[in-house]
XYZ file of C-alpha atoms in Angstrom:
87
model
C -0.427 -0.384 0.006
C 2.546 2.665 0.557
C 4.983 1.427 -2.152
C 1.984 1.873 -4.657
C 0.730 5.312 -2.689
C 4.521 6.805 -2.776
C 5.128 5.568 -6.867
C 1.694 7.674 -7.689
C 1.869 10.846 -5.135
C 5.049 11.758 -6.833
C 3.780 11.821 -10.069
C 0.576 13.694 -9.566
C 2.490 16.079 -7.929
C 4.389 16.985 -10.855
C 1.606 17.039 -13.203
C 0.313 19.582 -10.547
C 3.746 21.616 -10.362
C 3.198 21.913 -14.570
C -0.409 22.888 -13.974
C -0.043 25.646 -12.284
C 3.608 26.653 -13.794
C 2.763 25.831 -17.486
C 6.361 28.074 -18.525
C 8.405 25.570 -17.293
C 6.876 22.606 -20.467
C 7.573 25.745 -22.338
C 11.977 25.077 -21.111
C 11.513 21.693 -22.413
C 12.798 23.577 -26.063
C 16.511 24.852 -24.699
C 19.489 23.831 -23.915
C 19.976 19.698 -23.005
C 21.848 20.993 -19.229
C 18.792 23.569 -18.601
C 16.389 21.027 -19.318
C 17.883 17.687 -17.039
C 18.355 20.713 -14.302
C 14.346 21.758 -13.983
C 13.052 18.253 -14.906
C 14.718 17.501 -11.756
C 14.051 20.173 -9.884
C 10.113 19.088 -11.298
C 10.309 16.060 -9.865
C 12.228 16.434 -6.327
C 9.239 18.975 -6.132
C 6.873 15.744 -7.103
C 9.252 13.772 -3.450
C 8.270 16.764 -0.793
C 4.258 15.139 -1.210
C 5.519 11.505 -0.272
C 8.175 13.345 2.624
C 4.989 14.294 4.253
C 2.468 11.046 3.880
C 5.961 9.597 5.016
C 5.476 11.749 8.870
C 1.786 11.494 8.649
C 1.281 8.440 8.465
C 4.240 8.141 11.102
C 1.977 9.934 13.220
C -0.645 7.707 12.839
C 1.693 4.525 13.694
C 1.441 3.049 10.559
C 5.017 2.322 10.311
C 3.992 0.115 6.482
C 2.932 2.095 4.494
C 5.995 4.499 6.385
C 8.517 2.562 5.097
C 6.713 2.026 1.679
C 6.327 5.295 0.907
C 10.215 5.733 2.378
C 10.942 3.336 -0.138
C 9.528 4.782 -3.594
C 10.724 8.213 -2.192
C 14.809 6.524 -2.090
C 14.103 4.556 -5.225
C 13.027 8.132 -6.877
C 15.880 10.055 -5.579
C 18.418 7.410 -7.357
C 16.641 7.550 -10.914
C 17.231 11.612 -10.414
C 20.855 11.149 -9.255
C 21.429 8.710 -12.246
C 19.364 10.877 -14.306
C 20.944 14.202 -13.686
C 24.499 12.731 -13.532
C 24.866 10.117 -14.910
C 23.364 10.120 -18.281
């Protein structure tokens, strides 16, 4: 349950950021490094939702769900690192 929630919520967060700031979509036509930097920031903002959910579920003593959210966040962060620095 937590893993699924941890995977879906950042995607929802990314859509919310892009809906609130449509000019970020237009930046995709620029130089590759600028695009990588902006995309990394957008994905990171999506992961902030996971951090909030993690702490909310810890407050309600739902450690298993929190563990799944944390695992999904780590997977996203590794993906961001690979995308930003290794590709």
